[in-house]
CSV table of C-alpha atoms and ligand atoms in Angstrom, one decimal:
chain,number,residue,atom,x,y,z
A,1,UNK,CA,-3.4,16.2,-0.3
A,2,UNK,CA,-5.0,15.1,3.2
A,3,UNK,CA,-4.2,12.7,5.8
A,4,UNK,CA,-7.2,12.0,8.3
A,5,UNK,CA,-9.4,15.1,6.8
A,6,UNK,CA,-7.9,17.7,8.9
A,7,UNK,CA,-6.7,20.1,6.4
A,8,UNK,CA,-10.3,19.4,4.5
A,9,UNK,CA,-11.9,20.5,7.9
A,10,UNK,CA,-9.7,23.4,8.3
A,11,UNK,CA,-10.6,24.7,4.7
A,12,UNK,CA,-14.5,24.3,4.9
A,13,UNK,CA,-14.4,26.4,8.0
A,14,UNK,CA,-12.2,28.7,7.6
A,15,UNK,CA,-13.4,29.1,3.7
A,16,UNK,CA,-10.4,30.7,3.0
A,17,UNK,CA,-9.2,30.5,-0.8
A,18,UNK,CA,-11.6,27.3,-1.0
A,19,UNK,CA,-13.2,28.3,-4.2
A,20,UNK,CA,-9.7,28.4,-5.7
A,21,UNK,CA,-9.4,24.7,-5.0
A,22,UNK,CA,-10.4,22.2,-7.8
A,23,UNK,CA,-9.9,18.9,-5.8
A,24,UNK,CA,-8.3,17.3,-3.3
A,25,UNK,CA,-6.4,13.7,-2.2
A,26,UNK,CA,-6.9,11.8,1.2
A,27,UNK,CA,-4.7,9.3,2.2
A,28,UNK,CA,-6.1,7.1,5.0
A,29,UNK,CA,-9.6,5.1,6.1
A,30,UNK,CA,-10.8,7.6,8.7
A,31,UNK,CA,-10.1,10.8,6.5
A,32,UNK,CA,-12.4,8.6,4.0
A,33,UNK,CA,-14.9,8.1,6.2
A,34,UNK,CA,-15.3,11.6,7.3
A,35,UNK,CA,-15.6,12.9,3.7
A,36,UNK,CA,-18.2,10.3,3.0
A,37,UNK,CA,-20.0,12.4,6.1
A,38,UNK,CA,-19.6,15.4,4.5
A,39,UNK,CA,-20.2,14.3,0.9
A,40,UNK,CA,-23.7,12.7,2.2
A,41,UNK,CA,-24.2,16.1,4.2
A,42,UNK,CA,-23.4,18.1,0.8
A,43,UNK,CA,-20.8,20.4,2.8
A,44,UNK,CA,-17.8,19.1,0.9
A,45,UNK,CA,-17.0,21.5,-1.3
A,46,UNK,CA,-15.1,20.1,-4.0
A,47,UNK,CA,-14.0,16.4,-5.1
A,48,UNK,CA,-12.0,14.6,-3.2
A,49,UNK,CA,-10.3,11.2,-4.3
A,50,UNK,CA,-10.2,8.4,-1.6
A,51,UNK,CA,-6.4,7.1,-2.4
A,52,UNK,CA,-7.1,4.7,0.6
A,53,UNK,CA,-9.6,3.1,-1.3
A,54,UNK,CA,-6.7,2.0,-4.2
A,55,UNK,CA,-5.8,-1.8,-3.5
A,56,UNK,CA,-2.1,-0.8,-4.0
A,57,UNK,CA,-2.5,1.8,-1.1
A,58,UNK,CA,-4.7,-0.3,1.7
A,59,UNK,CA,-3.5,-4.2,1.1
A,60,UNK,CA,-0.2,-2.8,1.3
A,61,UNK,CA,0.4,0.6,3.7
A,62,UNK,CA,-2.5,-0.3,6.2
A,63,UNK,CA,-1.6,-4.3,6.6
A,64,UNK,CA,1.8,-5.0,5.7
A,65,UNK,CA,3.1,-1.1,6.7
A,66,UNK,CA,0.8,-0.9,9.9
A,67,UNK,CA,1.7,-4.4,10.6
A,68,UNK,CA,5.6,-4.3,10.5
A,69,UNK,CA,6.1,-0.4,12.0
A,70,UNK,CA,3.1,-1.6,15.1
A,71,UNK,CA,5.1,-4.1,16.1
A,72,UNK,CA,8.4,-2.1,15.8
A,73,UNK,CA,6.9,0.4,18.2
A,74,UNK,CA,5.9,-1.5,20.9
A,75,UNK,CA,8.8,-3.6,20.9
A,76,UNK,CA,11.4,-0.2,20.7
A,77,UNK,CA,9.3,1.3,23.2
A,78,UNK,CA,9.2,-2.1,25.6
A,79,UNK,CA,11.7,-4.5,24.7
A,80,UNK,CA,9.6,-7.1,25.6
A,81,UNK,CA,9.6,-10.8,24.2
A,82,UNK,CA,6.6,-11.1,22.1
A,83,UNK,CA,6.5,-15.2,22.4
A,84,UNK,CA,4.1,-16.4,24.3
A,85,UNK,CA,2.2,-13.3,25.5
A,86,UNK,CA,-1.5,-12.8,24.7
A,87,UNK,CA,-1.8,-10.0,22.3
A,88,UNK,CA,-5.1,-8.6,21.8
A,89,UNK,CA,-5.8,-6.7,18.4
A,90,UNK,CA,-8.9,-4.7,18.3
A,91,UNK,CA,-10.3,-4.3,14.8
A,92,UNK,CA,-10.0,-7.1,12.4
A,93,UNK,CA,-10.2,-4.5,9.0
A,94,UNK,CA,-6.5,-3.8,7.0
A,95,UNK,CA,-4.5,-2.3,9.4
A,96,UNK,CA,-5.5,-5.2,12.1
A,97,UNK,CA,-5.1,-7.7,9.8
A,98,UNK,CA,-1.7,-6.4,9.3
A,99,UNK,CA,-0.6,-6.3,13.2
A,100,UNK,CA,-2.2,-9.5,13.7
A,101,UNK,CA,-0.4,-11.6,10.9
A,102,UNK,CA,3.5,-9.7,12.3
A,103,UNK,CA,2.5,-10.5,15.7
A,104,UNK,CA,1.4,-14.5,15.1
A,105,UNK,CA,5.0,-14.5,13.2
A,106,UNK,CA,6.5,-13.2,16.3
A,107,UNK,CA,4.8,-16.3,18.6
A,108,UNK,CA,2.6,-14.5,20.1
A,109,UNK,CA,-1.1,-15.8,20.8
A,110,UNK,CA,-3.3,-13.7,19.3
A,111,UNK,CA,-6.7,-12.7,19.9
A,112,UNK,CA,-9.0,-10.6,17.9
A,113,UNK,CA,-11.8,-8.4,18.6
A,114,UNK,CA,-14.4,-7.1,15.9
A,115,UNK,CA,-17.9,-5.7,15.9
A,116,UNK,CA,-18.6,-6.8,12.2
A,117,UNK,CA,-19.3,-10.1,11.8
A,118,UNK,CA,-18.0,-11.1,8.7
A,119,UNK,CA,-13.9,-9.4,9.7
A,120,UNK,CA,-14.5,-11.8,12.5
A,121,UNK,CA,-15.7,-14.7,10.8
A,122,UNK,CA,-12.4,-14.3,8.8
A,123,UNK,CA,-10.5,-13.7,11.5
A,124,UNK,CA,-11.9,-17.5,12.7
A,125,UNK,CA,-10.5,-18.8,10.0
A,126,UNK,CA,-7.6,-17.6,10.0
A,127,UNK,CA,-7.1,-19.2,12.9
A,128,UNK,CA,-7.4,-16.7,15.9
A,129,UNK,CA,-9.1,-16.5,18.8
A,130,UNK,CA,-12.3,-14.2,18.6
A,131,UNK,CA,-13.9,-12.8,21.3
A,132,UNK,CA,-15.7,-10.1,23.3
A,133,UNK,CA,-12.8,-7.3,24.4
A,134,UNK,CA,-14.4,-7.8,28.2
A,135,UNK,CA,-13.1,-11.1,27.5
A,136,UNK,CA,-9.8,-10.4,25.6
A,137,UNK,CA,-9.1,-7.9,29.0
A,138,UNK,CA,-9.4,-10.6,30.8
A,139,UNK,CA,-6.5,-12.6,29.4
A,140,UNK,CA,-4.3,-10.3,27.0
A,141,UNK,CA,-0.8,-9.0,27.7
A,142,UNK,CA,-0.7,-6.5,24.8
A,143,UNK,CA,-3.7,-4.6,23.6
A,144,UNK,CA,-3.7,-2.7,20.4
A,145,UNK,CA,-6.7,-0.8,19.3
A,146,UNK,CA,-6.9,-0.5,15.4
A,147,UNK,CA,-10.3,0.6,14.4
A,148,UNK,CA,-10.8,4.7,13.7
A,149,UNK,CA,-13.5,4.4,16.8
A,150,UNK,CA,-13.1,6.3,19.7
A,151,UNK,CA,-13.1,4.5,23.6
A,152,UNK,CA,-12.5,0.6,22.2
A,153,UNK,CA,-10.8,0.0,25.2
A,154,UNK,CA,-12.6,1.7,28.4
A,155,UNK,CA,-13.0,1.6,32.2
A,156,UNK,CA,-15.0,-1.3,32.5
A,157,UNK,CA,-12.4,-3.0,30.3
A,158,UNK,CA,-8.7,-1.8,32.3
A,159,UNK,CA,-11.0,-2.8,35.7
A,160,UNK,CA,-10.6,-6.4,34.1
A,161,UNK,CA,-6.9,-6.4,33.2
A,162,UNK,CA,-4.3,-8.3,34.6
A,163,UNK,CA,-1.1,-6.6,36.3
A,164,UNK,CA,1.5,-5.0,33.9
A,165,UNK,CA,-0.3,-5.6,30.3
A,166,UNK,CA,1.2,-3.0,27.6
A,167,UNK,CA,-1.8,-0.8,25.7
A,168,UNK,CA,-0.9,0.6,22.1
A,169,UNK,CA,-3.4,2.2,19.7
A,170,UNK,CA,-2.3,2.1,16.1
A,171,UNK,CA,-5.7,3.3,14.6
A,172,UNK,CA,-6.8,7.2,14.8
A,173,UNK,CA,-5.3,9.5,16.9
A,174,UNK,CA,-5.1,9.3,20.7
A,175,UNK,CA,-8.9,8.4,21.0
A,176,UNK,CA,-9.3,4.5,20.6
A,177,UNK,CA,-7.7,3.9,24.5
A,178,UNK,CA,-10.3,6.1,26.7
A,179,UNK,CA,-7.7,8.5,28.5
A,180,UNK,CA,-9.8,10.2,30.8
A,181,UNK,CA,-11.1,6.6,31.8
A,182,UNK,CA,-7.7,5.9,33.0
A,183,UNK,CA,-7.0,8.5,34.7
A,184,UNK,CA,-10.1,8.8,36.9
A,185,UNK,CA,-9.3,5.3,37.9
A,186,UNK,CA,-5.2,5.7,38.2
A,187,UNK,CA,-3.9,6.4,41.4
A,188,UNK,CA,-0.7,7.6,40.2
A,189,UNK,CA,0.9,7.9,36.8
A,190,UNK,CA,4.8,8.0,36.0
A,191,UNK,CA,6.9,7.7,33.0
A,192,UNK,CA,9.1,4.7,33.4
A,193,UNK,CA,10.6,4.8,30.2
A,194,UNK,CA,10.6,6.8,27.1
A,195,UNK,CA,7.5,6.2,25.8
A,196,UNK,CA,5.7,4.0,28.3
A,197,UNK,CA,3.2,5.6,31.3
A,198,UNK,CA,2.3,3.2,34.0
A,199,UNK,CA,-0.8,3.8,35.2
A,200,UNK,CA,-1.4,2.5,38.9
A,201,UNK,CA,-4.9,1.8,39.4
A,202,UNK,CA,-7.1,1.7,42.5
A,203,UNK,CA,-7.3,-2.1,42.5
A,204,UNK,CA,-3.1,-2.2,42.7
A,205,UNK,CA,-2.9,-3.1,39.1
A,206,UNK,CA,-0.4,-1.4,36.8
A,207,UNK,CA,-1.3,-1.0,33.0
A,208,UNK,CA,1.6,0.5,30.6
A,209,UNK,CA,0.4,3.0,28.4
A,210,UNK,CA,2.4,3.4,24.9
A,211,UNK,CA,3.1,6.7,23.0
A,212,UNK,CA,0.6,8.5,25.4
A,213,UNK,CA,-2.1,6.1,23.3
A,214,UNK,CA,-1.2,8.3,19.9
A,215,UNK,CA,-0.4,6.0,16.7
A,216,UNK,CA,2.8,3.9,18.6
A,217,UNK,CA,4.2,3.4,15.2
A,218,UNK,CA,4.7,6.8,14.8
A,219,UNK,CA,5.1,7.9,18.5
A,220,UNK,CA,7.7,4.9,19.4
A,221,UNK,CA,8.7,3.9,16.0
A,222,UNK,CA,9.2,5.5,12.7
A,223,UNK,CA,6.5,4.9,10.8
A,224,UNK,CA,6.1,2.8,7.7
A,225,UNK,CA,9.2,2.0,5.7
A,226,UNK,CA,9.7,4.1,2.4
A,227,UNK,CA,9.0,0.9,0.3
A,228,UNK,CA,5.7,0.7,1.4
A,229,UNK,CA,4.9,3.9,0.9
A,230,UNK,CA,5.9,4.7,-2.4
A,231,UNK,CA,2.8,2.8,-3.4
A,232,UNK,CA,0.6,5.3,-1.6
A,233,UNK,CA,2.7,8.2,-2.6
A,234,UNK,CA,2.2,6.9,-6.6
A,235,UNK,CA,-1.3,6.8,-5.6
A,236,UNK,CA,-1.2,10.6,-4.5
A,237,UNK,CA,0.7,11.9,-7.1
A,238,UNK,CA,-1.0,10.2,-10.1
A,239,UNK,CA,-4.5,11.2,-8.6
A,240,UNK,CA,-3.6,14.6,-8.5
A,241,UNK,CA,-2.3,14.4,-12.3
A,242,UNK,CA,-6.1,12.9,-12.7
A,243,UNK,CA,-7.8,15.8,-11.3
A,244,UNK,CA,-5.4,18.7,-12.8
A,245,UNK,CA,-7.3,16.5,-16.1
A,246,UNK,CA,-10.5,16.0,-15.0
A,247,UNK,CA,-11.7,18.2,-11.7
A,248,UNK,CA,-13.9,20.0,-14.0
A,249,UNK,CA,-15.9,17.0,-15.1
A,250,UNK,CA,-16.7,16.1,-11.4
A,251,UNK,CA,-19.2,17.1,-9.0
A,252,UNK,CA,-18.4,17.7,-4.6
A,253,UNK,CA,-18.2,13.9,-4.0
A,254,UNK,CA,-16.0,11.8,-3.2
A,255,UNK,CA,-14.3,9.1,-5.8
A,256,UNK,CA,-12.5,5.7,-5.6
A,257,UNK,CA,-8.9,6.0,-7.4
A,258,UNK,CA,-9.2,5.3,-11.2
A,259,UNK,CA,-9.0,1.4,-11.6
A,260,UNK,CA,-5.8,2.2,-14.1
A,261,UNK,CA,-4.2,4.1,-11.9
A,262,UNK,CA,-4.5,1.5,-9.0
A,263,UNK,CA,-2.8,-1.1,-12.0
A,264,UNK,CA,-0.2,1.3,-13.3
A,265,UNK,CA,1.0,1.4,-9.5
A,266,UNK,CA,1.3,-2.3,-9.3
A,267,UNK,CA,2.9,-2.5,-12.3
A,268,UNK,CA,5.3,0.2,-11.5
A,269,UNK,CA,6.2,-1.5,-7.9
A,270,UNK,CA,6.6,-5.0,-9.2
A,271,UNK,CA,9.0,-3.6,-12.1
A,272,UNK,CA,10.7,-1.6,-9.5
A,273,UNK,CA,11.4,-5.1,-7.3
A,274,UNK,CA,12.5,-6.8,-11.0
A,275,UNK,CA,9.6,-9.0,-10.9
A,276,UNK,CA,7.4,-9.9,-14.5
A,277,UNK,CA,4.7,-11.8,-14.3
A,278,UNK,CA,2.9,-13.9,-17.2
A,279,UNK,CA,0.3,-12.1,-19.7
A,280,UNK,CA,-2.7,-13.9,-20.7
A,281,UNK,CA,-2.3,-15.6,-24.2
A,282,UNK,CA,-5.0,-14.5,-26.8
A,283,UNK,CA,-6.6,-18.0,-26.4
A,284,UNK,CA,-6.6,-17.5,-22.3
A,285,UNK,CA,-8.2,-14.1,-22.5
A,286,UNK,CA,-11.1,-15.6,-25.0
A,287,UNK,CA,-11.4,-18.4,-22.5
A,288,UNK,CA,-11.9,-16.5,-19.2
A,289,UNK,CA,-14.3,-14.0,-20.7
A,290,UNK,CA,-16.6,-16.4,-22.9
A,291,UNK,CA,-19.7,-17.9,-21.3
A,292,UNK,CA,-19.6,-20.0,-24.3
A,293,UNK,CA,-16.5,-21.7,-23.3
A,294,UNK,CA,-15.8,-24.1,-20.5
A,295,UNK,CA,-19.4,-24.3,-19.6
B,1,NAD,N1,-1.0,3.4,12.3
B,1,NAD,C1,-0.8,3.9,11.3
B,1,NAD,O1,0.5,4.0,10.5
B,1,NAD,C2,-2.5,3.8,10.2
B,1,NAD,C3,-2.1,4.0,8.7
B,1,NAD,C4,-2.9,3.5,8.0
B,1,NAD,C5,-4.7,3.5,8.6
B,1,NAD,N2,-4.4,3.9,10.0
B,1,NAD,C6,-5.9,4.5,11.0
B,1,NAD,O2,-6.1,2.7,11.4
B,1,NAD,C7,-7.3,3.1,11.7
B,1,NAD,C8,-7.9,1.6,10.8
B,1,NAD,O3,-7.9,1.2,9.8
B,1,NAD,P1,-8.1,-0.1,8.9
B,1,NAD,O4,-7.7,0.5,7.2
B,1,NAD,O5,-7.6,-0.9,9.2
B,1,NAD,O6,-9.6,0.2,8.9
B,1,NAD,P2,-10.7,-0.9,8.2
B,1,NAD,O7,-11.9,0.1,8.1
B,1,NAD,O8,-10.5,-1.6,7.2
B,1,NAD,O9,-11.1,-1.6,9.7
B,1,NAD,C9,-11.5,-1.2,11.1
B,1,NAD,C10,-12.1,-2.5,11.7
B,1,NAD,O10,-12.2,-2.3,12.9
B,1,NAD,C11,-13.3,-2.4,13.5
B,1,NAD,N3,-14.3,-1.6,14.6
B,1,NAD,C12,-14.7,-0.5,14.4
B,1,NAD,N4,-15.0,-0.4,15.9
B,1,NAD,C13,-15.1,-1.1,16.4
B,1,NAD,C14,-15.0,-1.7,18.3
B,1,NAD,N5,-15.7,-0.6,18.8
B,1,NAD,N6,-14.2,-2.7,18.2
B,1,NAD,C15,-14.1,-3.8,18.0
B,1,NAD,N7,-13.7,-3.3,16.3
B,1,NAD,C16,-14.3,-2.7,15.9
B,1,NAD,C17,-14.7,-2.3,12.3
B,1,NAD,O11,-15.5,-3.2,12.0
B,1,NAD,C18,-13.1,-2.5,11.2
B,1,NAD,O12,-13.4,-3.7,10.7
B,1,NAD,C19,-8.2,4.0,10.9
B,1,NAD,O13,-8.4,4.7,11.8
B,1,NAD,C20,-7.0,4.5,10.0
B,1,NAD,O14,-6.7,6.0,9.7
B,1,NAD,C21,-3.6,3.8,10.8
């Protein structure tokens, strides 16, 4: 079981006991991207199930888990009032939309920055302001990256920012906010409270970086609550069982989570919450799958 493909990379580099591994599972978006790239280049040595791709994983863990815990991290680190502030979210994927939703709930004016036109359009119709980062840089009070990408906030953006802005990342590692650019622009750097570093720039403005640019929900808070991770880990456990049964039939590729596992996790989660839902009647089941009726 991996999270971010770090273990897989290590194993593929060292090749230590790799022939004994029958399969693996991957927890997060960035790990899946890396593994797909390894599979494409033919270097992946065993089959891997992309747990992140399960609906019961990314719809919930990435959206509600990251959404809540990211706001939790920012608030714990700064104790700032979110209401009325301009809150810039870079990346409107599953994590970004959870963060935006929660920031909006706190009363922030939310701005979305995206590179994918479809996601940008969704953000517009979800009621957010959508603009380029270079525009958002001039108006934002709090910036959060959740892209899985590198140097999303960088020198040219820092130079445009207002005095006193907060910078945080909830995507991958500490590369989404360019720390080398911040360091080279700064004339001084000091920790002003736990997990809050003040970078004073040559232009006199002060930018505040949370948790060294690492995942703010882990660096400054406690990560996701157990009651959303349960679905991710149920997927992990059931996928491992699936691999034990079926790994011999699989080639070294990245596979989606089997649909029956995804649905089983949703059913189990509903049951654990004491919620029961309706079932299609035989008549309804026939109607919605037929081309002869209702057309
Ligand atoms: N903090 C956590 O606990 C946590 C939890 C789950 C996932 N993650 C990580 O968060 C990151 C995002 O995950 P996701 O599931 O939302 O991924 P996703 O693929 O659904 O969304 C990422 C979005 O970022 C956009 N993007 C990429 N580069 C960009 C750029 N330069 N500027 C603006 N937008 C850009 C993409 O178009 C995409 O819409 C990944 O690295 C993932 O591993 C973190």
